PDB file of C-alpha atoms in Angstrom:
ATOM      1  CA  MET A  67      11.036  24.880   3.415  1.00 68.00           C
ATOM      2  CA  TYR A  68      11.076  21.451   5.064  1.00 67.00           C
ATOM      3  CA  ARG A  69       8.437  22.516   7.584  1.00 71.00           C
ATOM      4  CA  GLN A  70       6.368  24.315   4.937  1.00 73.00           C
ATOM      5  CA  LEU A  71       6.263  21.192   2.761  1.00 74.00           C
ATOM      6  CA  GLY A  72       4.947  19.286   5.774  1.00 75.00           C
ATOM      7  CA  ARG A  73       2.283  21.905   6.440  1.00 76.00           C
ATOM      8  CA  SER A  74       1.199  22.110   2.815  1.00 76.00           C
ATOM      9  CA  SER A  75       0.742  18.323   2.650  1.00 75.00           C
ATOM     10  CA  ARG A  76      -1.906  18.353   5.395  1.00 78.00           C
ATOM     11  CA  ALA A  77      -5.594  18.026   4.614  1.00 79.00           C
ATOM     12  CA  GLY A  78      -7.221  21.417   4.206  1.00 79.00           C
ATOM     13  CA  SER A  79      -4.023  23.191   3.195  1.00 77.00           C
ATOM     14  CA  LYS A  80      -4.616  25.772   0.502  1.00 75.00           C
ATOM     15  CA  GLY A  81      -1.112  26.870  -0.322  1.00 72.00           C
ATOM     16  CA  PHE A  82       2.604  26.779   0.200  1.00 70.00           C
ATOM     17  CA  SER A  83       4.974  29.353   1.592  1.00 69.00           C
ATOM     18  CA  GLY A  84       8.701  29.153   1.851  1.00 68.00           C
ATOM     19  CA  CYS A  85      11.655  29.085  -0.481  1.00 70.00           C
ATOM     20  CA  LEU A  86      10.001  28.045  -3.732  1.00 72.00           C
ATOM     21  CA  ALA A  87      13.199  28.675  -5.708  1.00 71.00           C
ATOM     22  CA  LEU A  88      14.910  25.913  -3.730  1.00 74.00           C
ATOM     23  CA  LEU A  89      12.003  23.525  -4.342  1.00 78.00           C
ATOM     24  CA  GLN A  90      11.974  24.368  -8.064  1.00 78.00           C
ATOM     25  CA  ALA A  91      15.719  23.825  -8.372  1.00 78.00           C
ATOM     26  CA  TRP A  92      15.389  20.434  -6.660  1.00 79.00           C
ATOM     27  CA  ILE A  93      12.566  19.448  -9.042  1.00 81.00           C
ATOM     28  CA  TYR A  94      14.551  20.518 -12.119  1.00 81.00           C
ATOM     29  CA  GLU A  95      17.627  18.561 -11.001  1.00 79.00           C
ATOM     30  CA  TYR A  96      15.793  15.267 -10.420  1.00 81.00           C
ATOM     31  CA  PHE A  97      12.963  15.367 -12.991  1.00 83.00           C
ATOM     32  CA  ARG A  98      14.346  16.072 -16.472  1.00 77.00           C
ATOM     33  CA  SER A  99      10.954  16.135 -18.187  1.00 78.00           C
ATOM     34  CA  LEU A 100       9.810  19.007 -15.942  1.00 79.00           C
ATOM     35  CA  ARG A 101      12.852  21.184 -16.618  1.00 75.00           C
ATOM     36  CA  ILE A 102      12.538  24.621 -18.132  1.00 68.00           C
ATOM     37  CA  ASN A 103      15.013  25.739 -20.790  1.00 62.00           C
ATOM     38  CA  ARG A 104      16.153  22.163 -21.353  1.00 60.00           C
ATOM     39  CA  ASP A 105      18.193  23.235 -24.371  1.00 58.00           C
ATOM     40  CA  ALA A 106      19.946  26.152 -22.641  1.00 58.00           C
ATOM     41  CA  PRO A 107      23.537  25.666 -21.490  1.00 55.00           C
ATOM     42  CA  GLN A 108      23.670  24.796 -17.793  1.00 64.00           C
ATOM     43  CA  ILE A 109      26.898  26.480 -16.768  1.00 67.00           C
ATOM     44  CA  VAL A 110      27.430  27.650 -13.204  1.00 67.00           C
ATOM     45  CA  THR A 111      30.345  29.854 -12.200  1.00 71.00           C
ATOM     46  CA  GLN A 112      32.458  28.371  -9.401  1.00 68.00           C
ATOM     47  CA  GLY A 113      30.989  29.497  -6.082  1.00 66.00           C
ATOM     48  CA  ASP A 114      27.528  30.320  -7.449  1.00 68.00           C
ATOM     49  CA  PRO A 115      24.492  28.385  -6.210  1.00 68.00           C
ATOM     50  CA  LEU A 116      23.477  25.437  -8.407  1.00 68.00           C
ATOM     51  CA  ALA A 117      19.976  26.914  -8.685  1.00 70.00           C
ATOM     52  CA  ARG A 118      21.425  29.528 -11.069  1.00 70.00           C
ATOM     53  CA  ARG A 119      21.414  26.777 -13.714  1.00 71.00           C
ATOM     54  CA  TRP A 120      17.672  27.257 -13.965  1.00 69.00           C
ATOM     55  CA  GLU A 121      17.495  31.056 -14.218  1.00 66.00           C
ATOM     56  CA  GLY A 122      16.111  32.885 -17.190  1.00 60.00           C
ATOM     57  CA  PRO A 123      12.872  33.218 -19.092  1.00 57.00           C
ATOM     58  CA  VAL A 124      10.830  30.229 -20.111  1.00 57.00           C
ATOM     59  CA  HIS A 125      10.455  30.314 -23.877  1.00 56.00           C
ATOM     60  CA  GLY A 126       7.218  29.263 -25.526  1.00 57.00           C
ATOM     61  CA  TRP A 127       4.821  29.742 -22.591  1.00 58.00           C
ATOM     62  CA  GLY A 128       3.000  33.079 -22.411  1.00 62.00           C
ATOM     63  CA  PRO A 129       0.450  34.088 -19.727  1.00 62.00           C
ATOM     64  CA  SER A 130      -2.429  32.921 -21.942  1.00 66.00           C
ATOM     65  CA  GLU A 131      -0.846  29.455 -22.036  1.00 63.00           C
ATOM     66  CA  VAL A 132      -1.184  28.758 -18.280  1.00 60.00           C
ATOM     67  CA  PRO A 133      -4.195  26.369 -18.573  1.00 58.00           C
ATOM     68  CA  ARG A 134      -2.472  24.424 -21.375  1.00 65.00           C
ATOM     69  CA  ARG A 135       0.770  24.339 -19.384  1.00 72.00           C
ATOM     70  CA  LEU A 136      -1.044  23.023 -16.284  1.00 73.00           C
ATOM     71  CA  ASP A 137      -2.650  20.221 -18.326  1.00 80.00           C
ATOM     72  CA  HIS A 138       0.750  19.453 -19.845  1.00 80.00           C
ATOM     73  CA  TYR A 139       2.385  19.028 -16.413  1.00 79.00           C
ATOM     74  CA  ARG A 140      -0.537  16.992 -15.067  1.00 82.00           C
ATOM     75  CA  ARG A 141      -0.176  14.558 -17.975  1.00 86.00           C
ATOM     76  CA  LEU A 142       3.581  14.320 -17.382  1.00 84.00           C
ATOM     77  CA  LEU A 143       3.065  13.576 -13.692  1.00 85.00           C
ATOM     78  CA  ASP A 144       0.334  11.011 -14.412  1.00 88.00           C
ATOM     79  CA  ASP A 145       2.719   9.125 -16.714  1.00 89.00           C
ATOM     80  CA  PHE A 146       5.745   9.274 -14.396  1.00 87.00           C
ATOM     81  CA  THR A 147       7.750   6.121 -13.749  1.00 88.00           C
ATOM     82  CA  ALA A 148      11.064   5.527 -11.961  1.00 85.00           C
ATOM     83  CA  ASP A 149      12.774   5.927 -15.352  1.00 87.00           C
ATOM     84  CA  HIS A 150      11.708   9.587 -15.453  1.00 85.00           C
ATOM     85  CA  VAL A 151      13.759  10.384 -12.340  1.00 84.00           C
ATOM     86  CA  ASP A 152      17.423  11.343 -12.536  1.00 81.00           C
ATOM     87  CA  TRP A 153      18.447   9.555  -9.340  1.00 77.00           C
ATOM     88  CA  LEU A 154      22.034  10.819  -9.455  1.00 76.00           C
ATOM     89  CA  PRO A 155      21.972  14.340 -10.928  1.00 74.00           C
ATOM     90  CA  PHE A 156      25.190  15.353  -9.134  1.00 70.00           C
ATOM     91  CA  GLY A 157      27.303  12.325 -10.045  1.00 70.00           C
ATOM     92  CA  ALA A 158      27.829   8.835  -8.652  1.00 70.00           C
ATOM     93  CA  HIS A 159      28.771   9.669  -5.035  1.00 65.00           C
ATOM     94  CA  PRO A 160      27.903  13.258  -4.116  1.00 63.00           C
ATOM     95  CA  GLY A 161      27.794  12.342  -0.431  1.00 58.00           C
ATOM     96  CA  ARG A 162      31.504  11.601  -0.469  1.00 62.00           C
ATOM     97  CA  ALA A 163      32.252  14.833  -2.306  1.00 58.00           C
ATOM     98  CA  VAL A 164      30.260  16.819   0.249  1.00 55.00           C
ATOM     99  CA  PRO A 165      30.405  14.760   3.463  1.00 54.00           C
ATOM    100  CA  ARG A 166      28.434  17.265   5.515  1.00 56.00           C
ATOM    101  CA  SER A 167      25.300  16.230   3.604  1.00 58.00           C
ATOM    102  CA  LEU A 168      25.519  12.810   5.211  1.00 63.00           C
ATOM    103  CA  TYR A 169      24.903  13.569   8.832  1.00 66.00           C
ATOM    104  CA  ARG A 170      21.998  12.504  10.969  1.00 69.00           C
ATOM    105  CA  GLY A 171      20.757  15.022  13.437  1.00 68.00           C
ATOM    106  CA  VAL A 172      18.543  18.002  13.992  1.00 68.00           C
ATOM    107  CA  ILE A 173      18.087  21.090  11.877  1.00 69.00           C
ATOM    108  CA  ARG A 174      17.207  23.801  14.339  1.00 66.00           C
ATOM    109  CA  ILE A 175      16.464  27.504  14.051  1.00 65.00           C
ATOM    110  CA  TYR A 176      14.840  29.474  16.874  1.00 62.00           C
ATOM    111  CA  ASP A 177      11.984  27.349  18.242  1.00 62.00           C
ATOM    112  CA  VAL A 178      11.787  25.076  15.188  1.00 65.00           C
ATOM    113  CA  ALA A 179      13.560  21.716  15.255  1.00 66.00           C
ATOM    114  CA  GLU A 180      13.288  19.129  12.488  1.00 70.00           C
ATOM    115  CA  ALA A 181      14.904  15.704  12.518  1.00 70.00           C
ATOM    116  CA  TYR A 182      17.129  15.102   9.472  1.00 74.00           C
ATOM    117  CA  ASP A 183      18.139  11.629   8.395  1.00 77.00           C
ATOM    118  CA  PRO A 184      19.501  11.114   4.863  1.00 75.00           C
ATOM    119  CA  SER A 185      19.498   7.328   5.335  1.00 76.00           C
ATOM    120  CA  ARG A 186      15.853   7.663   4.263  1.00 76.00           C
ATOM    121  CA  THR A 187      17.006   8.937   0.846  1.00 75.00           C
ATOM    122  CA  LEU A 188      20.250   7.062   0.200  1.00 75.00           C
ATOM    123  CA  ARG A 189      19.542   6.585  -3.494  1.00 73.00           C
ATOM    124  CA  GLN A 190      19.985  10.278  -4.235  1.00 72.00           C
ATOM    125  CA  PHE A 191      23.441  10.076  -2.625  1.00 69.00           C
ATOM    126  CA  GLY A 192      24.487   7.262  -4.977  1.00 70.00           C
ATOM    127  CA  TYR A 193      23.780   4.270  -2.734  1.00 74.00           C
ATOM    128  CA  ARG A 194      21.290   1.446  -2.809  1.00 75.00           C
ATOM    129  CA  GLN A 195      18.229   2.332  -0.801  1.00 77.00           C
ATOM    130  CA  VAL A 196      17.491   0.038   2.105  1.00 78.00           C
ATOM    131  CA  ILE A 197      14.615   0.081   4.528  1.00 81.00           C
ATOM    132  CA  PRO A 198      15.595   2.918   6.897  1.00 76.00           C
ATOM    133  CA  ASP A 199      15.158   3.110  10.638  1.00 72.00           C
ATOM    134  CA  PRO A 200      11.736   4.344  11.732  1.00 75.00           C
ATOM    135  CA  PRO A 201      11.401   8.138  11.678  1.00 73.00           C
ATOM    136  CA  ILE A 202      11.446  10.141  14.865  1.00 68.00           C
ATOM    137  CA  LEU A 203       7.799  10.755  15.670  1.00 71.00           C
ATOM    138  CA  PRO A 204       6.405  13.438  17.952  1.00 73.00           C
ATOM    139  CA  SER A 205       5.265  12.414  21.413  1.00 78.00           C
ATOM    140  CA  HIS A 206       2.374  14.875  21.295  1.00 79.00           C
ATOM    141  CA  VAL A 207       0.622  16.835  18.550  1.00 78.00           C
ATOM    142  CA  SER A 208      -2.118  19.407  19.086  1.00 81.00           C
ATOM    143  CA  ARG A 209      -3.896  22.119  17.162  1.00 78.00           C
ATOM    144  CA  PRO A 210      -4.383  24.950  19.693  1.00 78.00           C
ATOM    145  CA  ALA A 211      -6.007  27.287  17.145  1.00 78.00           C
ATOM    146  CA  VAL A 212      -7.151  27.230  13.545  1.00 76.00           C
ATOM    147  CA  GLY A 213      -4.151  27.485  11.247  1.00 70.00           C
ATOM    148  CA  THR A 214      -1.612  26.551  13.926  1.00 73.00           C
ATOM    149  CA  TYR A 215      -0.284  23.363  15.386  1.00 71.00           C
ATOM    150  CA  LYS A 216       2.085  22.373  18.133  1.00 75.00           C
ATOM    151  CA  VAL A 217       4.404  19.401  17.948  1.00 73.00           C
ATOM    152  CA  VAL A 218       6.309  18.086  20.970  1.00 74.00           C
ATOM    153  CA  PHE A 219       9.150  15.645  20.481  1.00 70.00           C
ATOM    154  CA  GLY A 220      10.363  13.405  23.256  1.00 70.00           C
ATOM    155  CA  ALA A 221      13.750  12.192  24.360  1.00 69.00           C
ATOM    156  CA  ASP A 222      14.777  10.943  20.886  1.00 63.00           C
ATOM    157  CA  LEU A 223      14.927  14.438  19.443  1.00 63.00           C
ATOM    158  CA  ASP A 224      16.473  15.841  22.621  1.00 64.00           C
ATOM    159  CA  HIS A 225      19.214  13.209  22.412  1.00 66.00           C
ATOM    160  CA  LEU A 226      19.906  14.061  18.756  1.00 60.00           C
ATOM    161  CA  TRP A 227      20.055  17.755  19.552  1.00 60.00           C
ATOM    162  CA  ARG A 228      22.443  17.255  22.460  1.00 62.00           C
ATOM    163  CA  SER A 229      24.732  15.087  20.356  1.00 59.00           C
ATOM    164  CA  ARG A 230      24.491  17.763  17.617  1.00 52.00           C
ATOM    165  CA  CYS A 231      25.002  15.356  14.766  1.00 55.00           C
ATOM    166  CA  GLN A 232      26.262  11.943  13.840  1.00 60.00           C
ATOM    167  CA  LEU A 233      28.061  11.197  10.614  1.00 58.00           C
ATOM    168  CA  ILE A 234      26.416   8.361   8.773  1.00 61.00           C
ATOM    169  CA  ASN A 235      28.521   5.261   8.164  1.00 60.00           C
ATOM    170  CA  LEU A 236      27.454   4.524   4.612  1.00 58.00           C
ATOM    171  CA  ASP A 237      28.895   1.008   4.670  1.00 59.00           C
ATOM    172  CA  ALA A 238      26.465   0.111   7.437  1.00 56.00           C
ATOM    173  CA  TYR A 239      23.488   1.185   5.336  1.00 51.00           C
ATOM    174  CA  SER A 240      24.203   0.095   1.794  1.00 49.00           C
ATOM    175  CA  THR A 241      26.648  -0.649  -0.944  1.00 51.00           C
ATOM    176  CA  PRO A 242      27.538   1.870  -3.660  1.00 51.00           C
ATOM    177  CA  PHE A 243      24.983   2.050  -6.440  1.00 51.00           C
ATOM    178  CA  ASP A 244      25.988   0.268  -9.612  1.00 52.00           C
ATOM    179  CA  ASP A 245      24.078   0.606 -12.888  1.00 50.00           C
ATOM    180  CA  THR A 246      25.463  -2.628 -14.317  1.00 46.00           C
TER     181      THR A 246
END
């Protein structure tokens, strides 16, 4: 999904492929005003994926309502402010509850490698966001054929892959978030 979001954000992109259920669940967790079934109980059985909270039919929107629904969501997005975001949907310090989410390294499957650095999104882990280190940028990018692209990363990504991962020292990045 991470790679597909990158591809779909490029100029000329006409669609998105990937795990849309994961993207939808993420949107529903962080943006309350976009949630479906807001009044339904959000109970998840121990061991079930959190995305199950958002299962079920959407009441009040039939197929003929799609244009009205699209306008509705466009208006919501146009009026969005930081107050419309639930910055901590999983509690005050989810990173400490699930430490594996706070590693810096490479997500790799087959020939795809993506750098992962949650210090760029500390606020969603319950910490004050600071200016993060620069992202790892490719050393070479080319488009060998229409609809394809090739990205080559240099030594930075190789080093991260060889070291597998590094746990992030949260104290070095920020202080715990405090609403007061």
